PDB file of C-alpha atoms in Angstrom:
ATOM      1  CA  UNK A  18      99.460 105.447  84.074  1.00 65.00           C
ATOM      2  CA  UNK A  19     100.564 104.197  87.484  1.00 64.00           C
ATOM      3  CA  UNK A  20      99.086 100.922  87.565  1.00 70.00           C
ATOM      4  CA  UNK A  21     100.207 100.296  83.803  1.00 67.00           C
ATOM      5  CA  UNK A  22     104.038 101.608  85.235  1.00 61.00           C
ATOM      6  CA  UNK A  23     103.349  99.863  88.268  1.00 65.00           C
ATOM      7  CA  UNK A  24     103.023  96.527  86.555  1.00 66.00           C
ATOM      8  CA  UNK A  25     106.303  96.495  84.401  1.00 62.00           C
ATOM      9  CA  UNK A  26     109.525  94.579  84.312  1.00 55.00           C
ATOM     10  CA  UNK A  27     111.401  94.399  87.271  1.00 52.00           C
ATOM     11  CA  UNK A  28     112.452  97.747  88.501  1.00 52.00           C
ATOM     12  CA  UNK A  29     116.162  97.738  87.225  1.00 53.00           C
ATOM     13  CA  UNK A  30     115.663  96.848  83.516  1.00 52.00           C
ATOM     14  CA  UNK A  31     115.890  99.495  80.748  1.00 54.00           C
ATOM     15  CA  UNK A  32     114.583  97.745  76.791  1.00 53.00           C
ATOM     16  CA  UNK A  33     113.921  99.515  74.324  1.00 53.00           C
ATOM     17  CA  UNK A  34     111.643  98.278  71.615  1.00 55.00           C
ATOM     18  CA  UNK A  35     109.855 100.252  68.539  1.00 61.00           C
ATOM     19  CA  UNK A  36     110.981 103.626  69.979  1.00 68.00           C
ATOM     20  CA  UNK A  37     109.500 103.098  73.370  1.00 76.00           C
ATOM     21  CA  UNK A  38     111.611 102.081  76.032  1.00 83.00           C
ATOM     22  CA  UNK A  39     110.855 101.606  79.929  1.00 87.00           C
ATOM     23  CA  UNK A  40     113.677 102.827  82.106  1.00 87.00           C
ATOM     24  CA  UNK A  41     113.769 101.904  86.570  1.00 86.00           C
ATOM     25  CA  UNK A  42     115.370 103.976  89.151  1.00 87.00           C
ATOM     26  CA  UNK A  43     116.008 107.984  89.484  1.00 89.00           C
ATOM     27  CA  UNK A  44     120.205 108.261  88.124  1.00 91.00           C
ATOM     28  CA  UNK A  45     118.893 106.336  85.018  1.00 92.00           C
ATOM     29  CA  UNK A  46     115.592 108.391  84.371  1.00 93.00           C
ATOM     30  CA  UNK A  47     117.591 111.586  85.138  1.00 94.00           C
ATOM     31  CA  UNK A  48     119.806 111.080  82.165  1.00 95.00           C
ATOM     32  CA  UNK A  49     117.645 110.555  80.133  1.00 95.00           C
ATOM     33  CA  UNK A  50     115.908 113.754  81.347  1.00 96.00           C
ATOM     34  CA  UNK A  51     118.920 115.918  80.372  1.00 97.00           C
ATOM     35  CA  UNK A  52     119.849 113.924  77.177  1.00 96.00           C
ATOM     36  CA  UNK A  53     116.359 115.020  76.215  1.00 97.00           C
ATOM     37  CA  UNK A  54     116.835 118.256  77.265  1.00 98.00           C
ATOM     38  CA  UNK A  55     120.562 118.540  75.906  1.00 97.00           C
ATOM     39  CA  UNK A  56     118.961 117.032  72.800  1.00 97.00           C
ATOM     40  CA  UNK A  57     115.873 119.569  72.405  1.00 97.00           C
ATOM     41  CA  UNK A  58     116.290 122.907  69.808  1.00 97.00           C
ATOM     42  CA  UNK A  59     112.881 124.488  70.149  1.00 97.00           C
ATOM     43  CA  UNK A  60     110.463 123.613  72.872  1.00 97.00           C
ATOM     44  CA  UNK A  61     110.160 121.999  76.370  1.00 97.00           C
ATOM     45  CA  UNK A  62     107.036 121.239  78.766  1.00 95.00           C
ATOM     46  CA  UNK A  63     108.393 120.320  81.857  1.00 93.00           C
ATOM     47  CA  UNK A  64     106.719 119.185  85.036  1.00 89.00           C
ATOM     48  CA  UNK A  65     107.986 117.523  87.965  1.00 87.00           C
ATOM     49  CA  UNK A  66     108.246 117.044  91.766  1.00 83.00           C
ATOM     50  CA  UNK A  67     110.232 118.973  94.091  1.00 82.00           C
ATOM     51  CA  UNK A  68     112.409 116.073  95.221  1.00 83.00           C
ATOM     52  CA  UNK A  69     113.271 114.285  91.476  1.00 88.00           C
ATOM     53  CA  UNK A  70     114.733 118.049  90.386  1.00 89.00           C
ATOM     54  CA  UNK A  71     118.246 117.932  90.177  1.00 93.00           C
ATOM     55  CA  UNK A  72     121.217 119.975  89.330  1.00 94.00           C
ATOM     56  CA  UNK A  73     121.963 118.249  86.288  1.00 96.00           C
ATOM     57  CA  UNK A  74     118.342 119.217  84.951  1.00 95.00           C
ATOM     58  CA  UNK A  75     118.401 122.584  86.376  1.00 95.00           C
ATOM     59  CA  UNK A  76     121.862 123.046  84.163  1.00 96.00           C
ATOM     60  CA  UNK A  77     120.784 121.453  81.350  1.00 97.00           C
ATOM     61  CA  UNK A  78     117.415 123.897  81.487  1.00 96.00           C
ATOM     62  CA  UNK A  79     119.058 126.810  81.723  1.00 96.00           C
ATOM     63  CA  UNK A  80     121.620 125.707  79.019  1.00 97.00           C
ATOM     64  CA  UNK A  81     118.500 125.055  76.460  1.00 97.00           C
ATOM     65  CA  UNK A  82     117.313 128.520  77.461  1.00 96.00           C
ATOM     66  CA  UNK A  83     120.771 130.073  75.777  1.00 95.00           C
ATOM     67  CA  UNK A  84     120.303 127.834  72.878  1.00 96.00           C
ATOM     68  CA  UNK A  85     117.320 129.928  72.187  1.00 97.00           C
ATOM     69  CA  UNK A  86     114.865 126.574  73.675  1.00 97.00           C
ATOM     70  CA  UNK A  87     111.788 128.089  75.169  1.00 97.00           C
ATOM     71  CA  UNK A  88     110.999 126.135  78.500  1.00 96.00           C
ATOM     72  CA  UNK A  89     107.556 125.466  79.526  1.00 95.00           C
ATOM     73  CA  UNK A  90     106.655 124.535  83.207  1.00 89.00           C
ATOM     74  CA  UNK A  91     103.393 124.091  84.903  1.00 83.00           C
ATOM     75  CA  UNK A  92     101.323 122.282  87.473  1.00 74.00           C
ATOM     76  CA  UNK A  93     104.570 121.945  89.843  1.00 79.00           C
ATOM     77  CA  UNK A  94     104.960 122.646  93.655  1.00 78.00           C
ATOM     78  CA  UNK A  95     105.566 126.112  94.322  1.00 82.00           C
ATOM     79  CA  UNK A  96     109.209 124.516  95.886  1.00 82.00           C
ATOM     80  CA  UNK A  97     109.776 122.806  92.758  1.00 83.00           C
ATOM     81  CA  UNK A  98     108.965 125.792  90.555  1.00 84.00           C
ATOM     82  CA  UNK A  99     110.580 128.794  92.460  1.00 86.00           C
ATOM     83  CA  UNK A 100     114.222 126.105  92.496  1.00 87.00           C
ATOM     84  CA  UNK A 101     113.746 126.307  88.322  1.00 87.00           C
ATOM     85  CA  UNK A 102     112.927 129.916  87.897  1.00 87.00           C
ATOM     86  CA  UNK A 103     116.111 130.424  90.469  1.00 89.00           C
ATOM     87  CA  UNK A 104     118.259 128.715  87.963  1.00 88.00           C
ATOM     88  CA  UNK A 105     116.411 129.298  84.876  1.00 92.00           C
ATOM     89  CA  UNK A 106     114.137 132.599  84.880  1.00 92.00           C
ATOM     90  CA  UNK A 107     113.688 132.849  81.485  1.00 92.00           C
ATOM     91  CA  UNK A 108     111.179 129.657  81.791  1.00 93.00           C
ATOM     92  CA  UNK A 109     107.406 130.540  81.199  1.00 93.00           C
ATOM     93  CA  UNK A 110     104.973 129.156  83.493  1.00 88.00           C
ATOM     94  CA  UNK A 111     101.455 127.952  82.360  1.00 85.00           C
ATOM     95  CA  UNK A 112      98.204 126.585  83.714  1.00 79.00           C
ATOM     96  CA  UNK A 113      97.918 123.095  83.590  1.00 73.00           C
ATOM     97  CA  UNK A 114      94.711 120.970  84.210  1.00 69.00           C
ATOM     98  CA  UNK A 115      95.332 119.364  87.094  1.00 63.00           C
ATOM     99  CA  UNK A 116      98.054 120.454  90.326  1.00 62.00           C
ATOM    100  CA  UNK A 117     101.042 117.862  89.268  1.00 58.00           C
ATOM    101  CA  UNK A 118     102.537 117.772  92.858  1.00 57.00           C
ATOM    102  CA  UNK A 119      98.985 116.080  93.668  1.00 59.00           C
ATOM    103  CA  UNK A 120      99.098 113.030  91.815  1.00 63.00           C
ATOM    104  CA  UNK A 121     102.043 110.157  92.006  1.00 67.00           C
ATOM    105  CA  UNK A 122     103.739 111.714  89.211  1.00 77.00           C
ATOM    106  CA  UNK A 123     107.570 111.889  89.213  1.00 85.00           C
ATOM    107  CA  UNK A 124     108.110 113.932  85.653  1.00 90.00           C
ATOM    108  CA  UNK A 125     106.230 114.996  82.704  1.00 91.00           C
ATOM    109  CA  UNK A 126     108.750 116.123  79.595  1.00 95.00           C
ATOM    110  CA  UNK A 127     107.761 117.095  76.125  1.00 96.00           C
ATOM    111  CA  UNK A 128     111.387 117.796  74.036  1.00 96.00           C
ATOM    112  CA  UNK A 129     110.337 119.583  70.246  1.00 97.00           C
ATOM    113  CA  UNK A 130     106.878 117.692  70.195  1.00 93.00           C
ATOM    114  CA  UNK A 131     108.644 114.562  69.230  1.00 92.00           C
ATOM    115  CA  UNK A 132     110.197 112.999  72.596  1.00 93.00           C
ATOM    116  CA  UNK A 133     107.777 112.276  75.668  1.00 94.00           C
ATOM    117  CA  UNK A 134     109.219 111.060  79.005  1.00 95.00           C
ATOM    118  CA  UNK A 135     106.546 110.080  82.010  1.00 93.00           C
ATOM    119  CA  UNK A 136     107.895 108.969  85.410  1.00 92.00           C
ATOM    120  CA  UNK A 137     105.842 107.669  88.210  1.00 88.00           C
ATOM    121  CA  UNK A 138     107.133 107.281  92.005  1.00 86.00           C
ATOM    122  CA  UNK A 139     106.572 103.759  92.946  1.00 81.00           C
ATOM    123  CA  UNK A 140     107.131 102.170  95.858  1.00 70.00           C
ATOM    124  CA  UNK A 141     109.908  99.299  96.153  1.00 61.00           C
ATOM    125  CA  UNK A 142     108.766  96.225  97.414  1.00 61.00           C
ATOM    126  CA  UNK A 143     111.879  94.389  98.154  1.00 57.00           C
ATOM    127  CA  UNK A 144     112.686  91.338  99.976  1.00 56.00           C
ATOM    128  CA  UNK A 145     112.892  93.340 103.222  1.00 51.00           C
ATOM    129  CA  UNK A 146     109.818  95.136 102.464  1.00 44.00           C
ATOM    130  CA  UNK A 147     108.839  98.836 101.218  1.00 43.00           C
ATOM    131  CA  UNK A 148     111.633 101.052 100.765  1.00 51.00           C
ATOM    132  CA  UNK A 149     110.993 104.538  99.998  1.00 53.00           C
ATOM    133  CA  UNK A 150     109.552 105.519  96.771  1.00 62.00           C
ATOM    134  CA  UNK A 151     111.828 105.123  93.679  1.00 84.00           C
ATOM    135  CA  UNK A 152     110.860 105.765  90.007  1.00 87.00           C
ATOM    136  CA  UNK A 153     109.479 103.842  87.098  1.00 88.00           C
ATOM    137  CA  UNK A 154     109.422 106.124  83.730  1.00 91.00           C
ATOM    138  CA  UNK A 155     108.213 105.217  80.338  1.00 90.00           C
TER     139      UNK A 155
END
C-alpha cells in the first residue's frame, strides 16, 4: 500500500473517480476522517498513529459514541490509544494482526462496512529536499 500511495499524483491533488478518490496532506485527510465519522450510524474500526489524532476526531468519536455508533480501535500505540479512551471510553479495543504503530501507516477507518479510508505517512520530497513526513490517503 505504500509504494502504490507513494506513487500517486502530486501530493496536493484530491479526484475523485468511480467512488474512489485520493486525497494529499493531513487538514484534508482529517476531514474527511470526521465527515466519515460524523457520517457513520452503526460501526467504526479505527486505527491510527499517535501524532495524526486530533481533536476534531477525538470529538467527532465520542459524538458517534452518543449516537449509539460502537467504536472499534486496535493495533494503535499505547499513546495513541490511552488519548481516545480519555476522550471516548466507551470505545472497545480489539486484537489486530499486526502492531499498527509499526508499519508507515497514518490511519485505518472502516465507517458502517461501506466507507474505507487508508493513509500512509510519506515523506515530501520538495525542491529543497525531504521535509518531514506528510500524508497520502486513499
Amino acid at each position: 500500500m505504500t509504494d502504490a500511495l507513494n506513487s500517486l499524483e502530486p501530493k496536493t491533488r484530491s479526484t475523485e473517480q468511480h467512488g474512489v478518490w485520493t486525497v494529499t496532506n493531513r487538514e484534508p485527510i482529517t476531514d474527511r476522517v470526521v465527515t466519515f465519522i460524523e457520517g457513520s450510524t452503526e460501526e467504526i474500526v479505527y486505527m491510527t498513529v499517535a501524532n495524526l489524532l486530533t481533536e476534531a476526531i477525538i470529538d467527532a468519536l465520542q459524538a458517534a459514541t452518543e449516537r449509539g455508533v460502537t467504536i472499534w480501535l486496535a493495533g494503535m500505540s499505547p499513546a495513541a490509544t490511552e488519548k481516545i479512551r480519555q476522550g471516548v471510553p466507551d470505545a472497545k479495543l480489539f486484537d489486530s494482526l499486526w502492531d499498527w504503530a509499526d508499519v508507515p501507516a497514518g490511519c485505518l477507518l472502516m465507517a458502517d462496512q461501506e466507507k474505507t479510508l487508508a493513509s500512509v505517512l510519506v515523506a515530501d520530497e520538495g525542491e529543497d529536499g525531504p521535509e518531514p513526513c506528510d500524508e497520502t490517503a486513499i
